[in-house]
Coordinates of C-alpha atoms in Angstrom, one line a residue:
F1 CA 14.9 -12.1 -10.6
Q2 CA 18.5 -12.9 -10.0
K3 CA 20.5 -15.8 -11.4
D4 CA 19.6 -19.0 -9.5
M5 CA 17.2 -17.1 -7.2
I6 CA 13.5 -16.2 -7.3
S7 CA 12.2 -13.4 -5.1
I8 CA 8.5 -12.6 -5.0
D9 CA 7.1 -10.7 -2.0
N10 CA 3.6 -9.4 -1.3
F11 CA 2.1 -9.9 -4.7
V12 CA -1.7 -9.9 -4.0
L13 CA -4.7 -9.3 -6.2
Q14 CA -8.0 -9.0 -4.4
G15 CA -11.5 -8.6 -5.6
E16 CA -14.8 -8.6 -3.6
E17 CA -14.8 -12.4 -3.0
M18 CA -11.6 -13.6 -4.8
L19 CA -8.0 -13.5 -3.8
I20 CA -4.8 -14.3 -5.7
I21 CA -1.4 -14.5 -3.9
L22 CA 1.9 -15.2 -5.6
D23 CA 5.0 -15.8 -3.5
D24 CA 8.3 -17.5 -3.7
I25 CA 9.2 -20.7 -1.8
D26 CA 12.7 -20.3 -0.2
Q27 CA 13.8 -18.3 -3.2
E28 CA 13.8 -21.5 -5.4
G29 CA 10.1 -22.1 -6.1
I30 CA 6.8 -20.5 -6.6
L31 CA 3.4 -20.7 -4.8
L32 CA 0.2 -19.5 -6.5
S33 CA -2.8 -19.4 -4.2
M34 CA -6.3 -18.7 -5.6
K35 CA -9.2 -18.4 -3.2
G36 CA -12.9 -17.7 -3.7
F37 CA -13.1 -18.5 -7.4
D38 CA -16.4 -19.8 -9.0
F39 CA -16.0 -23.4 -10.0
S40 CA -18.5 -23.0 -12.8
V41 CA -15.7 -21.5 -15.0
I42 CA -14.8 -25.2 -15.7
N43 CA -18.1 -25.9 -17.5
P44 CA -17.1 -24.6 -21.0
L45 CA -13.9 -26.6 -20.7
V46 CA -15.7 -29.8 -19.8
D47 CA -18.3 -29.1 -22.5
Y48 CA -20.7 -31.8 -21.3
D49 CA -24.3 -30.5 -21.1
K50 CA -25.6 -33.2 -18.7
M51 CA -23.4 -31.9 -15.9
Y52 CA -23.2 -28.3 -14.6
F53 CA -20.5 -27.9 -11.9
D54 CA -20.5 -25.2 -9.3
G55 CA -19.0 -24.2 -6.0
T56 CA -16.3 -22.0 -4.5
V57 CA -12.6 -23.0 -5.3
Y58 CA -9.6 -22.7 -3.1
M59 CA -6.5 -23.8 -4.9
D60 CA -2.7 -23.8 -4.4
I61 CA -0.3 -24.5 -7.2
R62 CA 3.2 -25.1 -5.9
A63 CA 6.6 -25.7 -7.6
N64 CA 9.1 -26.1 -4.8
D65 CA 12.3 -25.7 -6.9
I66 CA 11.7 -24.5 -10.5
L67 CA 15.4 -23.8 -10.9
S68 CA 16.4 -27.5 -11.0
D69 CA 13.3 -29.6 -10.5
R70 CA 10.2 -28.4 -12.3
R71 CA 7.7 -30.7 -10.6
I72 CA 4.3 -29.2 -9.7
D73 CA 1.9 -30.0 -6.9
V74 CA -1.7 -28.8 -7.2
S75 CA -4.2 -28.9 -4.3
M76 CA -7.8 -27.8 -4.6
E77 CA -10.8 -27.7 -2.4
V78 CA -14.4 -26.9 -3.2
P79 CA -16.3 -27.1 0.1
D80 CA -19.7 -26.5 -1.5
F81 CA -19.4 -28.7 -4.6
T82 CA -22.6 -29.2 -6.6
I83 CA -23.5 -30.9 -9.9
N84 CA -26.7 -29.7 -11.5
R85 CA -27.5 -27.9 -8.1
D86 CA -27.3 -31.3 -6.3
T87 CA -25.0 -31.0 -3.3
F88 CA -22.1 -33.4 -3.2
G89 CA -20.2 -31.8 -0.3
L90 CA -16.5 -31.2 -0.1
L91 CA -14.4 -31.9 -3.2
S92 CA -10.7 -32.3 -2.5
L93 CA -8.2 -32.8 -5.3
R94 CA -4.5 -33.2 -5.2
A95 CA -2.3 -33.9 -8.3
W96 CA 1.5 -34.0 -8.2
E97 CA 4.4 -35.2 -10.2
K98 CA 6.0 -38.1 -8.4
N99 CA 8.8 -38.1 -11.0
N100 CA 9.0 -36.9 -14.6
E101 CA 7.2 -40.0 -15.8
R102 CA 3.9 -39.8 -14.0
I103 CA 1.3 -37.5 -12.4
D104 CA -0.4 -38.9 -9.2
L105 CA -3.9 -38.0 -8.4
A106 CA -6.1 -38.2 -5.2
L107 CA -9.7 -37.1 -5.4
N108 CA -12.3 -37.2 -2.6
V109 CA -15.9 -36.0 -2.8
N110 CA -17.6 -36.4 0.6
L111 CA -20.9 -35.4 2.2
D112 CA -21.7 -37.0 5.5
T113 CA -21.5 -40.8 4.9
Q114 CA -21.5 -40.4 1.1
I115 CA -17.9 -40.9 -0.1
M116 CA -16.1 -41.0 -3.4
E117 CA -12.4 -41.7 -3.4
V118 CA -10.3 -41.9 -6.5
R119 CA -6.6 -42.7 -6.4
G120 CA -4.4 -43.2 -9.4
Y121 CA -1.8 -41.9 -11.8
Y122 CA -1.3 -40.8 -15.3
D123 CA 1.7 -42.3 -17.0
L124 CA 3.1 -39.6 -19.3
A125 CA 5.3 -41.9 -21.4
K126 CA 2.7 -44.7 -22.0
N127 CA -0.3 -42.4 -22.1
Y128 CA -2.6 -44.3 -19.7
I129 CA -4.3 -43.9 -16.4
D130 CA -4.2 -46.5 -13.7
T131 CA -6.9 -45.9 -11.0
D132 CA -8.8 -47.2 -8.0
I133 CA -12.3 -45.9 -7.4
D134 CA -14.3 -46.4 -4.2
L135 CA -17.9 -45.2 -3.8
I136 CA -19.6 -45.6 -0.5
K137 CA -23.3 -44.8 -0.1
Y138 CA -23.1 -42.7 -3.3
P139 CA -26.4 -41.4 -4.7
M140 CA -27.6 -43.2 -7.8
T141 CA -28.6 -39.9 -9.4
I142 CA -25.0 -39.6 -10.5
L143 CA -25.9 -42.1 -13.2
E144 CA -28.4 -39.7 -14.7
Y145 CA -25.5 -37.3 -15.3
I146 CA -23.2 -39.8 -16.9
I147 CA -25.5 -42.0 -19.0
D148 CA -27.1 -40.1 -22.0
D149 CA -30.5 -41.8 -22.4
G150 CA -32.8 -44.1 -20.5
I151 CA -32.2 -43.3 -16.8
S152 CA -34.3 -40.9 -14.8
E153 CA -35.8 -40.4 -11.4
T154 CA -33.2 -42.7 -9.8
R155 CA -33.3 -43.2 -6.0
G156 CA -31.1 -44.7 -3.4
T157 CA -27.4 -45.1 -3.0
A158 CA -24.7 -47.6 -4.1
D159 CA -21.3 -49.0 -3.0
L160 CA -18.8 -49.6 -5.8
K161 CA -15.1 -50.6 -6.0
A162 CA -13.3 -50.4 -9.4
T163 CA -9.7 -50.7 -10.4
G164 CA -7.7 -50.8 -13.6
E165 CA -6.1 -49.0 -16.5
L166 CA -7.7 -46.7 -19.0
L167 CA -5.7 -47.0 -22.2
G168 CA -5.4 -45.0 -25.4
I169 CA -6.2 -41.6 -24.0
E170 CA -6.3 -38.7 -26.5
L171 CA -5.9 -35.2 -25.2
L172 CA -7.6 -32.7 -27.5
N173 CA -6.3 -29.2 -28.0

């Protein structure tokens, strides 16, 4: 490192199926790429026994200018995303700081004509999420994962549009 400059070249960690690359962006920012990671590592963090996530993760974490503007942009894809061994297709996630007051989010989970789109933002100062959710031909089995008791052997698909704020969010350490 030099004052007001970041220089990272050819930093690569590679395993049998995983790859980590760390590089600078125009000597002002940092790019961390992680490829081939098992998405199931998220399960202990989620700690919800009704859902077991799996798939292969490809992720980029980018900070274009950490010397003066510390905003971060995260892009992630899981092309073989599953919940409880049920295939949901391609999961694409992007989260980025639009300014220092909020984090924007775009999530898509698509398999053929089955589509989930979530767009929204998290307001850092006011501690709430504003979101739009669209489900198109989405399998009803998703309800079995979300609702604790009383739903089983669901069949069919549903279309849904939802919008609004989620207030009073508490983040646990």
